């Protein structure tokens, strides 16, 4: 069995929202609520969710770009939330991030070569000549050439900029990369090139990915295991085949029913949701999907379901499966 690289236990992130009224106390927005999962070495762990589900906040919390409110993040037997800033700096050599927008994540005043070399400078790795040689190799690795190193970000296309971001993430020889919607800002044809590049790099360098996206087809193609998020919680988790082949949670079923059919002659049943999406500032007592779920009962509105194993390696947070839980 694959080794656990990162273990997340009961992770929470709450933001304080100031009231617009005088003397009214601040409200709490629960962006990430009681999330637990494992990431295995060498796998791609995908996270799917609508905008506002908390998936990007979760990704940033895992590397402490945003400080979690509570919970545990264990990386190689080290508790990341207990590390000092200097200790965390050394860990960040092993956990890098590729952001969603390559247009804003690159400093427009720096050349592409300097942007890729900068992590090596910050961590004081190698001489100037050694760093330049490594930058050259990184550019070749992501499909760029040496001449690109002297150009500025505005001289590149969106796909090329994301390749620069990937090269920068690889500069410190990481073990794990958090990819926060890395292809959502790119054209469809370019998306495929970048996804294939990520898969090739994973094989060559034995990388582990946390891949965050709202694009269901992209996550299906690249992920080994998948977690579905809704309003800050994981509602279903399992391997890619079982999640797409037999989704258990009503929310997951609704998401996948919205995927366009592969053939224009294929008839597909659409699930139409009714009801209002609850506010993350004022979540309901029971299941947060109950107000929109066609299978909800009064019990669903009173009891918060736990994420439990329904089939081998396939867990769902739904009261419909209480009698089937192992």
PDB file of C-alpha atoms in Angstrom:
ATOM      1  CA  UNK A   1       0.000   0.000   0.000  1.00  0.00           C
ATOM      2  CA  UNK A   2       1.200   3.510  -0.829  1.00  0.00           C
ATOM      3  CA  UNK A   3       2.724   5.577   1.956  1.00  0.00           C
ATOM      4  CA  UNK A   4       0.715   8.478   3.392  1.00  0.00           C
ATOM      5  CA  UNK A   5       2.532  11.708   2.515  1.00  0.00           C
ATOM      6  CA  UNK A   6       0.078  14.157   4.117  1.00  0.00           C
ATOM      7  CA  UNK A   7      -2.653  13.559   6.670  1.00  0.00           C
ATOM      8  CA  UNK A   8      -5.341  16.164   7.339  1.00  0.00           C
ATOM      9  CA  UNK A   9      -7.466  15.826  10.470  1.00  0.00           C
ATOM     10  CA  UNK A  10     -10.536  17.913  11.385  1.00  0.00           C
ATOM     11  CA  UNK A  11      -9.243  21.015   9.596  1.00  0.00           C
ATOM     12  CA  UNK A  12     -11.244  24.214  10.023  1.00  0.00           C
ATOM     13  CA  UNK A  13     -10.874  27.729   8.664  1.00  0.00           C
ATOM     14  CA  UNK A  14     -13.226  30.454   9.851  1.00  0.00           C
ATOM     15  CA  UNK A  15     -13.189  34.079   8.732  1.00  0.00           C
ATOM     16  CA  UNK A  16     -14.537  36.932  10.822  1.00  0.00           C
ATOM     17  CA  UNK A  17     -17.019  39.098   8.893  1.00  0.00           C
ATOM     18  CA  UNK A  18     -17.576  42.587  10.262  1.00  0.00           C
ATOM     19  CA  UNK A  19     -21.178  43.643  10.600  1.00  0.00           C
ATOM     20  CA  UNK A  20     -22.477  46.650   8.694  1.00  0.00           C
ATOM     21  CA  UNK A  21     -24.387  47.728  11.804  1.00  0.00           C
ATOM     22  CA  UNK A  22     -22.915  49.477  14.821  1.00  0.00           C
ATOM     23  CA  UNK A  23     -22.376  47.396  17.979  1.00  0.00           C
ATOM     24  CA  UNK A  24     -23.410  44.191  16.226  1.00  0.00           C
ATOM     25  CA  UNK A  25     -20.830  41.412  16.820  1.00  0.00           C
ATOM     26  CA  UNK A  26     -18.772  40.050  13.936  1.00  0.00           C
ATOM     27  CA  UNK A  27     -20.161  36.997  12.174  1.00  0.00           C
ATOM     28  CA  UNK A  28     -18.239  33.850  11.296  1.00  0.00           C
ATOM     29  CA  UNK A  29     -17.902  32.437   7.795  1.00  0.00           C
ATOM     30  CA  UNK A  30     -16.943  28.754   7.867  1.00  0.00           C
ATOM     31  CA  UNK A  31     -14.912  28.372   4.665  1.00  0.00           C
ATOM     32  CA  UNK A  32     -13.502  24.955   5.625  1.00  0.00           C
ATOM     33  CA  UNK A  33     -15.375  22.846   8.154  1.00  0.00           C
ATOM     34  CA  UNK A  34     -14.058  19.698   9.875  1.00  0.00           C
ATOM     35  CA  UNK A  35     -12.228  18.225   6.863  1.00  0.00           C
ATOM     36  CA  UNK A  36     -10.165  15.027   7.094  1.00  0.00           C
ATOM     37  CA  UNK A  37      -8.381  13.021   4.383  1.00  0.00           C
ATOM     38  CA  UNK A  38      -5.045  11.399   3.474  1.00  0.00           C
ATOM     39  CA  UNK A  39      -2.853  12.070   0.439  1.00  0.00           C
ATOM     40  CA  UNK A  40      -0.679   9.159  -0.663  1.00  0.00           C
ATOM     41  CA  UNK A  41       2.804   9.456  -2.098  1.00  0.00           C
ATOM     42  CA  UNK A  42       2.843   9.615  -5.910  1.00  0.00           C
ATOM     43  CA  UNK A  43      -0.919  10.029  -6.380  1.00  0.00           C
ATOM     44  CA  UNK A  44      -3.084  12.850  -7.699  1.00  0.00           C
ATOM     45  CA  UNK A  45      -5.764  13.750  -5.179  1.00  0.00           C
ATOM     46  CA  UNK A  46      -8.469  15.806  -6.860  1.00  0.00           C
ATOM     47  CA  UNK A  47     -10.858  18.218  -5.164  1.00  0.00           C
ATOM     48  CA  UNK A  48     -14.056  19.215  -6.960  1.00  0.00           C
ATOM     49  CA  UNK A  49     -16.476  21.919  -5.903  1.00  0.00           C
ATOM     50  CA  UNK A  50     -18.514  24.875  -7.058  1.00  0.00           C
ATOM     51  CA  UNK A  51     -17.208  28.398  -6.667  1.00  0.00           C
ATOM     52  CA  UNK A  52     -17.396  29.256  -2.986  1.00  0.00           C
ATOM     53  CA  UNK A  53     -17.181  25.652  -1.781  1.00  0.00           C
ATOM     54  CA  UNK A  54     -13.895  26.342   0.034  1.00  0.00           C
ATOM     55  CA  UNK A  55     -11.572  24.251  -2.128  1.00  0.00           C
ATOM     56  CA  UNK A  56      -9.011  27.029  -2.797  1.00  0.00           C
ATOM     57  CA  UNK A  57      -9.076  28.059   0.870  1.00  0.00           C
ATOM     58  CA  UNK A  58      -8.368  24.431   1.759  1.00  0.00           C
ATOM     59  CA  UNK A  59      -5.394  24.294  -0.630  1.00  0.00           C
ATOM     60  CA  UNK A  60      -3.883  27.482   0.809  1.00  0.00           C
ATOM     61  CA  UNK A  61      -4.495  26.321   4.381  1.00  0.00           C
ATOM     62  CA  UNK A  62      -2.567  23.105   3.763  1.00  0.00           C
ATOM     63  CA  UNK A  63       0.624  25.071   3.073  1.00  0.00           C
ATOM     64  CA  UNK A  64      -0.203  27.807   5.611  1.00  0.00           C
ATOM     65  CA  UNK A  65      -0.582  30.603   3.090  1.00  0.00           C
ATOM     66  CA  UNK A  66      -3.769  30.988   5.121  1.00  0.00           C
ATOM     67  CA  UNK A  67      -3.516  29.991   8.774  1.00  0.00           C
ATOM     68  CA  UNK A  68      -6.118  27.338   9.683  1.00  0.00           C
ATOM     69  CA  UNK A  69      -8.367  28.038  12.662  1.00  0.00           C
ATOM     70  CA  UNK A  70      -8.002  24.529  14.080  1.00  0.00           C
ATOM     71  CA  UNK A  71      -7.173  20.941  13.145  1.00  0.00           C
ATOM     72  CA  UNK A  72      -4.031  19.044  12.197  1.00  0.00           C
ATOM     73  CA  UNK A  73      -1.885  18.846   9.054  1.00  0.00           C
ATOM     74  CA  UNK A  74       0.711  16.066   9.280  1.00  0.00           C
ATOM     75  CA  UNK A  75       3.387  15.984   6.572  1.00  0.00           C
ATOM     76  CA  UNK A  76       5.983  13.194   6.857  1.00  0.00           C
ATOM     77  CA  UNK A  77       5.201  12.807  10.580  1.00  0.00           C
ATOM     78  CA  UNK A  78       5.632  16.553  11.166  1.00  0.00           C
ATOM     79  CA  UNK A  79       2.730  18.683  12.387  1.00  0.00           C
ATOM     80  CA  UNK A  80       2.843  21.726  10.100  1.00  0.00           C
ATOM     81  CA  UNK A  81       0.731  23.891  12.405  1.00  0.00           C
ATOM     82  CA  UNK A  82       3.283  23.520  15.203  1.00  0.00           C
ATOM     83  CA  UNK A  83       6.301  24.565  13.118  1.00  0.00           C
ATOM     84  CA  UNK A  84       8.081  27.904  13.492  1.00  0.00           C
ATOM     85  CA  UNK A  85       8.374  30.217  10.439  1.00  0.00           C
ATOM     86  CA  UNK A  86      11.971  29.023   9.814  1.00  0.00           C
ATOM     87  CA  UNK A  87      10.953  25.365  10.043  1.00  0.00           C
ATOM     88  CA  UNK A  88       7.991  26.011   7.757  1.00  0.00           C
ATOM     89  CA  UNK A  89      10.317  27.643   5.227  1.00  0.00           C
ATOM     90  CA  UNK A  90      12.295  24.407   4.926  1.00  0.00           C
ATOM     91  CA  UNK A  91       9.075  22.400   4.503  1.00  0.00           C
ATOM     92  CA  UNK A  92       7.986  24.713   1.667  1.00  0.00           C
ATOM     93  CA  UNK A  93      10.936  23.436  -0.336  1.00  0.00           C
ATOM     94  CA  UNK A  94       9.032  20.150  -0.510  1.00  0.00           C
ATOM     95  CA  UNK A  95       5.499  21.540  -0.955  1.00  0.00           C
ATOM     96  CA  UNK A  96       5.064  24.026  -3.778  1.00  0.00           C
ATOM     97  CA  UNK A  97       2.011  25.635  -5.371  1.00  0.00           C
ATOM     98  CA  UNK A  98       0.823  26.486  -8.881  1.00  0.00           C
ATOM     99  CA  UNK A  99      -1.813  29.212  -8.784  1.00  0.00           C
ATOM    100  CA  UNK A 100      -4.901  29.605 -10.936  1.00  0.00           C
ATOM    101  CA  UNK A 101      -4.038  32.761 -12.838  1.00  0.00           C
ATOM    102  CA  UNK A 102      -0.625  32.820 -14.568  1.00  0.00           C
ATOM    103  CA  UNK A 103      -1.242  36.467 -15.492  1.00  0.00           C
ATOM    104  CA  UNK A 104      -1.218  37.709 -11.894  1.00  0.00           C
ATOM    105  CA  UNK A 105       1.093  35.150 -10.259  1.00  0.00           C
ATOM    106  CA  UNK A 106       4.167  36.346 -12.209  1.00  0.00           C
ATOM    107  CA  UNK A 107       5.885  39.642 -11.398  1.00  0.00           C
ATOM    108  CA  UNK A 108       5.679  41.703 -14.641  1.00  0.00           C
ATOM    109  CA  UNK A 109       8.929  43.535 -13.772  1.00  0.00           C
ATOM    110  CA  UNK A 110      11.072  40.384 -13.681  1.00  0.00           C
ATOM    111  CA  UNK A 111      12.301  38.191 -16.507  1.00  0.00           C
ATOM    112  CA  UNK A 112      11.049  34.613 -16.771  1.00  0.00           C
ATOM    113  CA  UNK A 113      14.539  33.322 -15.978  1.00  0.00           C
ATOM    114  CA  UNK A 114      14.745  35.343 -12.763  1.00  0.00           C
ATOM    115  CA  UNK A 115      11.242  34.247 -11.687  1.00  0.00           C
ATOM    116  CA  UNK A 116      12.253  30.582 -11.967  1.00  0.00           C
ATOM    117  CA  UNK A 117      15.628  31.228 -10.296  1.00  0.00           C
ATOM    118  CA  UNK A 118      14.144  33.259  -7.419  1.00  0.00           C
ATOM    119  CA  UNK A 119      13.207  30.268  -5.187  1.00  0.00           C
ATOM    120  CA  UNK A 120      16.824  29.077  -5.422  1.00  0.00           C
ATOM    121  CA  UNK A 121      18.051  32.555  -4.419  1.00  0.00           C
ATOM    122  CA  UNK A 122      15.645  32.750  -1.461  1.00  0.00           C
ATOM    123  CA  UNK A 123      16.787  29.360  -0.156  1.00  0.00           C
ATOM    124  CA  UNK A 124      20.454  30.135  -0.905  1.00  0.00           C
ATOM    125  CA  UNK A 125      20.954  27.120  -3.170  1.00  0.00           C
ATOM    126  CA  UNK A 126      23.982  26.894  -5.457  1.00  0.00           C
ATOM    127  CA  UNK A 127      26.184  29.492  -7.086  1.00  0.00           C
ATOM    128  CA  UNK A 128      24.940  31.942  -9.701  1.00  0.00           C
ATOM    129  CA  UNK A 129      26.267  29.720 -12.514  1.00  0.00           C
ATOM    130  CA  UNK A 130      24.690  26.596 -11.014  1.00  0.00           C
ATOM    131  CA  UNK A 131      21.352  28.337 -10.646  1.00  0.00           C
ATOM    132  CA  UNK A 132      21.427  29.560 -14.255  1.00  0.00           C
ATOM    133  CA  UNK A 133      22.160  26.017 -15.435  1.00  0.00           C
ATOM    134  CA  UNK A 134      19.273  24.630 -13.403  1.00  0.00           C
ATOM    135  CA  UNK A 135      16.913  27.284 -14.812  1.00  0.00           C
ATOM    136  CA  UNK A 136      17.945  26.206 -18.308  1.00  0.00           C
ATOM    137  CA  UNK A 137      17.127  22.561 -17.508  1.00  0.00           C
ATOM    138  CA  UNK A 138      13.792  23.516 -15.940  1.00  0.00           C
ATOM    139  CA  UNK A 139      12.788  25.495 -19.020  1.00  0.00           C
ATOM    140  CA  UNK A 140      13.559  22.460 -21.197  1.00  0.00           C
ATOM    141  CA  UNK A 141      11.624  20.214 -18.811  1.00  0.00           C
ATOM    142  CA  UNK A 142       8.406  22.233 -19.204  1.00  0.00           C
ATOM    143  CA  UNK A 143       8.705  22.671 -22.960  1.00  0.00           C
ATOM    144  CA  UNK A 144      10.336  26.112 -23.183  1.00  0.00           C
ATOM    145  CA  UNK A 145      13.764  26.999 -24.526  1.00  0.00           C
ATOM    146  CA  UNK A 146      16.716  28.932 -23.138  1.00  0.00           C
ATOM    147  CA  UNK A 147      15.903  32.073 -25.155  1.00  0.00           C
ATOM    148  CA  UNK A 148      12.651  32.476 -23.195  1.00  0.00           C
ATOM    149  CA  UNK A 149      14.605  33.190 -20.006  1.00  0.00           C
ATOM    150  CA  UNK A 150      15.312  36.822 -20.938  1.00  0.00           C
ATOM    151  CA  UNK A 151      11.713  37.652 -21.822  1.00  0.00           C
ATOM    152  CA  UNK A 152       9.137  39.277 -19.556  1.00  0.00           C
ATOM    153  CA  UNK A 153       5.747  37.727 -18.646  1.00  0.00           C
ATOM    154  CA  UNK A 154       3.760  39.996 -21.007  1.00  0.00           C
ATOM    155  CA  UNK A 155       5.667  38.493 -23.952  1.00  0.00           C
ATOM    156  CA  UNK A 156       4.241  35.023 -23.350  1.00  0.00           C
ATOM    157  CA  UNK A 157       0.897  33.369 -24.062  1.00  0.00           C
ATOM    158  CA  UNK A 158      -1.262  32.089 -21.207  1.00  0.00           C
ATOM    159  CA  UNK A 159      -0.077  28.502 -21.669  1.00  0.00           C
ATOM    160  CA  UNK A 160       3.579  29.564 -21.699  1.00  0.00           C
ATOM    161  CA  UNK A 161       3.094  31.599 -18.535  1.00  0.00           C
ATOM    162  CA  UNK A 162       1.624  28.606 -16.757  1.00  0.00           C
ATOM    163  CA  UNK A 163       4.628  26.537 -17.896  1.00  0.00           C
ATOM    164  CA  UNK A 164       6.858  29.175 -16.279  1.00  0.00           C
ATOM    165  CA  UNK A 165       4.814  28.866 -13.070  1.00  0.00           C
ATOM    166  CA  UNK A 166       5.250  25.087 -13.168  1.00  0.00           C
ATOM    167  CA  UNK A 167       9.013  25.463 -13.745  1.00  0.00           C
ATOM    168  CA  UNK A 168       9.194  27.826 -10.752  1.00  0.00           C
ATOM    169  CA  UNK A 169       7.311  25.298  -8.602  1.00  0.00           C
ATOM    170  CA  UNK A 170       9.804  22.587  -9.616  1.00  0.00           C
ATOM    171  CA  UNK A 171      12.907  24.688  -8.904  1.00  0.00           C
ATOM    172  CA  UNK A 172      13.306  23.390  -5.331  1.00  0.00           C
ATOM    173  CA  UNK A 173      12.740  19.711  -6.263  1.00  0.00           C
ATOM    174  CA  UNK A 174       9.441  19.404  -4.335  1.00  0.00           C
ATOM    175  CA  UNK A 175       7.731  16.174  -3.323  1.00  0.00           C
ATOM    176  CA  UNK A 176       4.222  17.629  -3.521  1.00  0.00           C
ATOM    177  CA  UNK A 177       2.525  20.335  -5.586  1.00  0.00           C
ATOM    178  CA  UNK A 178      -0.771  22.037  -4.762  1.00  0.00           C
ATOM    179  CA  UNK A 179      -2.300  22.901  -8.147  1.00  0.00           C
ATOM    180  CA  UNK A 180      -5.106  25.411  -7.576  1.00  0.00           C
ATOM    181  CA  UNK A 181      -7.198  25.371 -10.770  1.00  0.00           C
ATOM    182  CA  UNK A 182      -4.014  25.522 -12.906  1.00  0.00           C
ATOM    183  CA  UNK A 183      -5.807  25.318 -16.270  1.00  0.00           C
ATOM    184  CA  UNK A 184      -9.089  27.177 -15.696  1.00  0.00           C
ATOM    185  CA  UNK A 185      -7.712  30.449 -17.130  1.00  0.00           C
ATOM    186  CA  UNK A 186      -6.461  28.757 -20.337  1.00  0.00           C
ATOM    187  CA  UNK A 187      -8.057  27.888 -23.677  1.00  0.00           C
ATOM    188  CA  UNK A 188      -9.350  24.318 -23.975  1.00  0.00           C
ATOM    189  CA  UNK A 189      -6.599  23.179 -26.374  1.00  0.00           C
ATOM    190  CA  UNK A 190      -3.915  24.649 -24.127  1.00  0.00           C
ATOM    191  CA  UNK A 191      -5.542  23.049 -21.074  1.00  0.00           C
ATOM    192  CA  UNK A 192      -4.904  19.603 -22.551  1.00  0.00           C
ATOM    193  CA  UNK A 193      -1.226  20.405 -23.171  1.00  0.00           C
ATOM    194  CA  UNK A 194      -0.674  21.622 -19.592  1.00  0.00           C
ATOM    195  CA  UNK A 195      -2.545  18.645 -18.073  1.00  0.00           C
ATOM    196  CA  UNK A 196      -0.447  16.211 -20.127  1.00  0.00           C
ATOM    197  CA  UNK A 197       2.700  18.077 -19.047  1.00  0.00           C
ATOM    198  CA  UNK A 198       1.698  17.689 -15.389  1.00  0.00           C
ATOM    199  CA  UNK A 199       1.105  13.965 -15.870  1.00  0.00           C
ATOM    200  CA  UNK A 200       4.480  13.520 -17.596  1.00  0.00           C
ATOM    201  CA  UNK A 201       6.289  15.437 -14.856  1.00  0.00           C
ATOM    202  CA  UNK A 202       4.595  13.304 -12.213  1.00  0.00           C
ATOM    203  CA  UNK A 203       5.987  10.143 -13.797  1.00  0.00           C
ATOM    204  CA  UNK A 204       9.486  11.575 -14.293  1.00  0.00           C
ATOM    205  CA  UNK A 205       9.859  13.195 -10.871  1.00  0.00           C
ATOM    206  CA  UNK A 206       7.551  11.014  -8.714  1.00  0.00           C
ATOM    207  CA  UNK A 207       5.456  14.024  -7.726  1.00  0.00           C
ATOM    208  CA  UNK A 208       2.335  14.038  -5.588  1.00  0.00           C
ATOM    209  CA  UNK A 209      -0.454  16.438  -6.628  1.00  0.00           C
ATOM    210  CA  UNK A 210      -3.341  18.023  -4.801  1.00  0.00           C
ATOM    211  CA  UNK A 211      -5.365  19.077  -7.849  1.00  0.00           C
ATOM    212  CA  UNK A 212      -8.156  21.598  -7.249  1.00  0.00           C
ATOM    213  CA  UNK A 213     -10.706  22.294  -9.983  1.00  0.00           C
ATOM    214  CA  UNK A 214     -14.362  22.831 -10.801  1.00  0.00           C
ATOM    215  CA  UNK A 215     -13.905  21.178 -14.226  1.00  0.00           C
ATOM    216  CA  UNK A 216     -15.256  17.648 -13.802  1.00  0.00           C
ATOM    217  CA  UNK A 217     -13.705  16.221 -16.963  1.00  0.00           C
ATOM    218  CA  UNK A 218     -10.235  17.549 -16.130  1.00  0.00           C
ATOM    219  CA  UNK A 219     -10.325  16.103 -12.601  1.00  0.00           C
ATOM    220  CA  UNK A 220     -11.543  12.748 -13.925  1.00  0.00           C
ATOM    221  CA  UNK A 221      -8.651  12.591 -16.406  1.00  0.00           C
ATOM    222  CA  UNK A 222      -5.831  13.446 -14.004  1.00  0.00           C
ATOM    223  CA  UNK A 223      -6.945  12.198 -10.561  1.00  0.00           C
ATOM    224  CA  UNK A 224      -6.468   8.867  -8.801  1.00  0.00           C
ATOM    225  CA  UNK A 225      -8.806   9.749  -5.927  1.00  0.00           C
ATOM    226  CA  UNK A 226     -11.374  12.536  -5.682  1.00  0.00           C
ATOM    227  CA  UNK A 227     -13.096  14.495  -2.918  1.00  0.00           C
ATOM    228  CA  UNK A 228     -16.313  16.435  -3.533  1.00  0.00           C
ATOM    229  CA  UNK A 229     -16.759  19.656  -1.525  1.00  0.00           C
ATOM    230  CA  UNK A 230     -19.961  21.527  -0.768  1.00  0.00           C
ATOM    231  CA  UNK A 231     -20.099  24.634   1.443  1.00  0.00           C
ATOM    232  CA  UNK A 232     -16.805  23.926   3.189  1.00  0.00           C
ATOM    233  CA  UNK A 233     -17.343  20.210   3.785  1.00  0.00           C
ATOM    234  CA  UNK A 234     -16.303  17.043   1.975  1.00  0.00           C
ATOM    235  CA  UNK A 235     -19.525  15.202   1.108  1.00  0.00           C
ATOM    236  CA  UNK A 236     -17.971  12.291  -0.813  1.00  0.00           C
ATOM    237  CA  UNK A 237     -14.529  10.811  -1.310  1.00  0.00           C
ATOM    238  CA  UNK A 238     -13.253   7.785  -3.234  1.00  0.00           C
ATOM    239  CA  UNK A 239     -11.192   6.629  -6.175  1.00  0.00           C
ATOM    240  CA  UNK A 240     -11.854   8.209  -9.546  1.00  0.00           C
ATOM    241  CA  UNK A 241     -13.518   5.143 -11.057  1.00  0.00           C
ATOM    242  CA  UNK A 242     -16.051   4.671  -8.271  1.00  0.00           C
ATOM    243  CA  UNK A 243     -16.831   8.392  -7.918  1.00  0.00           C
ATOM    244  CA  UNK A 244     -17.597   8.789 -11.633  1.00  0.00           C
ATOM    245  CA  UNK A 245     -18.991   5.285 -12.156  1.00  0.00           C
ATOM    246  CA  UNK A 246     -21.326   5.206  -9.164  1.00  0.00           C
ATOM    247  CA  UNK A 247     -21.621   8.541  -7.309  1.00  0.00           C
ATOM    248  CA  UNK A 248     -23.346   8.095  -3.955  1.00  0.00           C
ATOM    249  CA  UNK A 249     -24.163  11.560  -2.599  1.00  0.00           C
ATOM    250  CA  UNK A 250     -27.164  13.344  -4.197  1.00  0.00           C
ATOM    251  CA  UNK A 251     -25.008  16.455  -4.700  1.00  0.00           C
ATOM    252  CA  UNK A 252     -22.363  14.466  -6.590  1.00  0.00           C
ATOM    253  CA  UNK A 253     -25.062  12.843  -8.715  1.00  0.00           C
ATOM    254  CA  UNK A 254     -26.426  16.279  -9.607  1.00  0.00           C
ATOM    255  CA  UNK A 255     -22.971  17.593 -10.515  1.00  0.00           C
ATOM    256  CA  UNK A 256     -22.241  14.694 -12.848  1.00  0.00           C
ATOM    257  CA  UNK A 257     -25.690  14.882 -14.435  1.00  0.00           C
ATOM    258  CA  UNK A 258     -24.720  18.375 -15.625  1.00  0.00           C
ATOM    259  CA  UNK A 259     -21.780  17.034 -17.686  1.00  0.00           C
ATOM    260  CA  UNK A 260     -22.691  17.307 -21.407  1.00  0.00           C
ATOM    261  CA  UNK A 261     -23.022  13.904 -23.144  1.00  0.00           C
ATOM    262  CA  UNK A 262     -20.076  12.753 -25.289  1.00  0.00           C
ATOM    263  CA  UNK A 263     -22.368  12.097 -28.244  1.00  0.00           C
ATOM    264  CA  UNK A 264     -25.126  14.414 -29.530  1.00  0.00           C
ATOM    265  CA  UNK A 265     -27.323  11.319 -29.915  1.00  0.00           C
ATOM    266  CA  UNK A 266     -26.924  10.267 -26.305  1.00  0.00           C
ATOM    267  CA  UNK A 267     -29.883  11.017 -24.085  1.00  0.00           C
ATOM    268  CA  UNK A 268     -29.014  12.128 -20.599  1.00  0.00           C
ATOM    269  CA  UNK A 269     -31.225  12.677 -17.608  1.00  0.00           C
ATOM    270  CA  UNK A 270     -30.774  16.075 -15.961  1.00  0.00           C
ATOM    271  CA  UNK A 271     -31.291  16.637 -12.263  1.00  0.00           C
ATOM    272  CA  UNK A 272     -32.790  20.047 -11.594  1.00  0.00           C
ATOM    273  CA  UNK A 273     -32.135  21.471  -8.160  1.00  0.00           C
ATOM    274  CA  UNK A 274     -34.669  23.656  -6.411  1.00  0.00           C
ATOM    275  CA  UNK A 275     -34.370  25.658  -3.210  1.00  0.00           C
ATOM    276  CA  UNK A 276     -31.863  28.206  -1.983  1.00  0.00           C
ATOM    277  CA  UNK A 277     -28.167  27.672  -1.296  1.00  0.00           C
ATOM    278  CA  UNK A 278     -27.600  28.248   2.442  1.00  0.00           C
ATOM    279  CA  UNK A 279     -25.375  31.138   3.462  1.00  0.00           C
ATOM    280  CA  UNK A 280     -21.930  30.014   4.717  1.00  0.00           C
ATOM    281  CA  UNK A 281     -22.331  32.644   7.449  1.00  0.00           C
ATOM    282  CA  UNK A 282     -25.519  31.003   8.712  1.00  0.00           C
ATOM    283  CA  UNK A 283     -25.367  27.295   7.925  1.00  0.00           C
ATOM    284  CA  UNK A 284     -28.361  25.127   8.835  1.00  0.00           C
ATOM    285  CA  UNK A 285     -28.388  22.719  11.765  1.00  0.00           C
ATOM    286  CA  UNK A 286     -28.468  19.535   9.687  1.00  0.00           C
ATOM    287  CA  UNK A 287     -27.151  18.688   6.225  1.00  0.00           C
ATOM    288  CA  UNK A 288     -26.253  21.854   4.322  1.00  0.00           C
ATOM    289  CA  UNK A 289     -27.550  20.282   1.079  1.00  0.00           C
ATOM    290  CA  UNK A 290     -30.953  19.377   2.537  1.00  0.00           C
ATOM    291  CA  UNK A 291     -32.660  22.552   1.275  1.00  0.00           C
ATOM    292  CA  UNK A 292     -31.843  21.579  -2.336  1.00  0.00           C
ATOM    293  CA  UNK A 293     -31.783  17.769  -2.128  1.00  0.00           C
ATOM    294  CA  UNK A 294     -34.690  15.925  -3.820  1.00  0.00           C
ATOM    295  CA  UNK A 295     -34.203  12.978  -1.413  1.00  0.00           C
ATOM    296  CA  UNK A 296     -34.077  14.988   1.824  1.00  0.00           C
ATOM    297  CA  UNK A 297     -36.254  14.116   4.812  1.00  0.00           C
ATOM    298  CA  UNK A 298     -36.971  15.992   8.043  1.00  0.00           C
ATOM    299  CA  UNK A 299     -34.202  13.963   9.658  1.00  0.00           C
ATOM    300  CA  UNK A 300     -31.717  15.461   7.174  1.00  0.00           C
ATOM    301  CA  UNK A 301     -32.637  18.946   8.382  1.00  0.00           C
ATOM    302  CA  UNK A 302     -31.921  18.037  12.001  1.00  0.00           C
ATOM    303  CA  UNK A 303     -28.840  15.797  11.891  1.00  0.00           C
ATOM    304  CA  UNK A 304     -25.445  16.631  10.382  1.00  0.00           C
ATOM    305  CA  UNK A 305     -24.307  13.506   8.473  1.00  0.00           C
ATOM    306  CA  UNK A 306     -20.792  12.183   9.032  1.00  0.00           C
ATOM    307  CA  UNK A 307     -18.428  11.098   6.278  1.00  0.00           C
ATOM    308  CA  UNK A 308     -18.598   7.303   6.537  1.00  0.00           C
ATOM    309  CA  UNK A 309     -17.419   4.408   4.399  1.00  0.00           C
ATOM    310  CA  UNK A 310     -20.257   2.967   2.333  1.00  0.00           C
ATOM    311  CA  UNK A 311     -18.152   0.742   0.059  1.00  0.00           C
ATOM    312  CA  UNK A 312     -14.478  -0.179   0.054  1.00  0.00           C
ATOM    313  CA  UNK A 313     -12.560   3.131   0.008  1.00  0.00           C
ATOM    314  CA  UNK A 314     -15.703   5.054  -0.968  1.00  0.00           C
ATOM    315  CA  UNK A 315     -17.120   7.368   1.710  1.00  0.00           C
ATOM    316  CA  UNK A 316     -20.164   9.636   1.659  1.00  0.00           C
ATOM    317  CA  UNK A 317     -21.739  12.076   4.125  1.00  0.00           C
ATOM    318  CA  UNK A 318     -25.402  11.246   3.656  1.00  0.00           C
ATOM    319  CA  UNK A 319     -28.066   9.810   5.973  1.00  0.00           C
ATOM    320  CA  UNK A 320     -29.431   7.717   3.092  1.00  0.00           C
ATOM    321  CA  UNK A 321     -26.571   5.276   3.635  1.00  0.00           C
ATOM    322  CA  UNK A 322     -26.756   4.946   7.413  1.00  0.00           C
ATOM    323  CA  UNK A 323     -27.960   1.353   7.157  1.00  0.00           C
ATOM    324  CA  UNK A 324     -25.349   0.455   4.551  1.00  0.00           C
ATOM    325  CA  UNK A 325     -22.289   1.818   6.366  1.00  0.00           C
ATOM    326  CA  UNK A 326     -19.636  -0.785   7.098  1.00  0.00           C
TER     327      UNK A 326
END
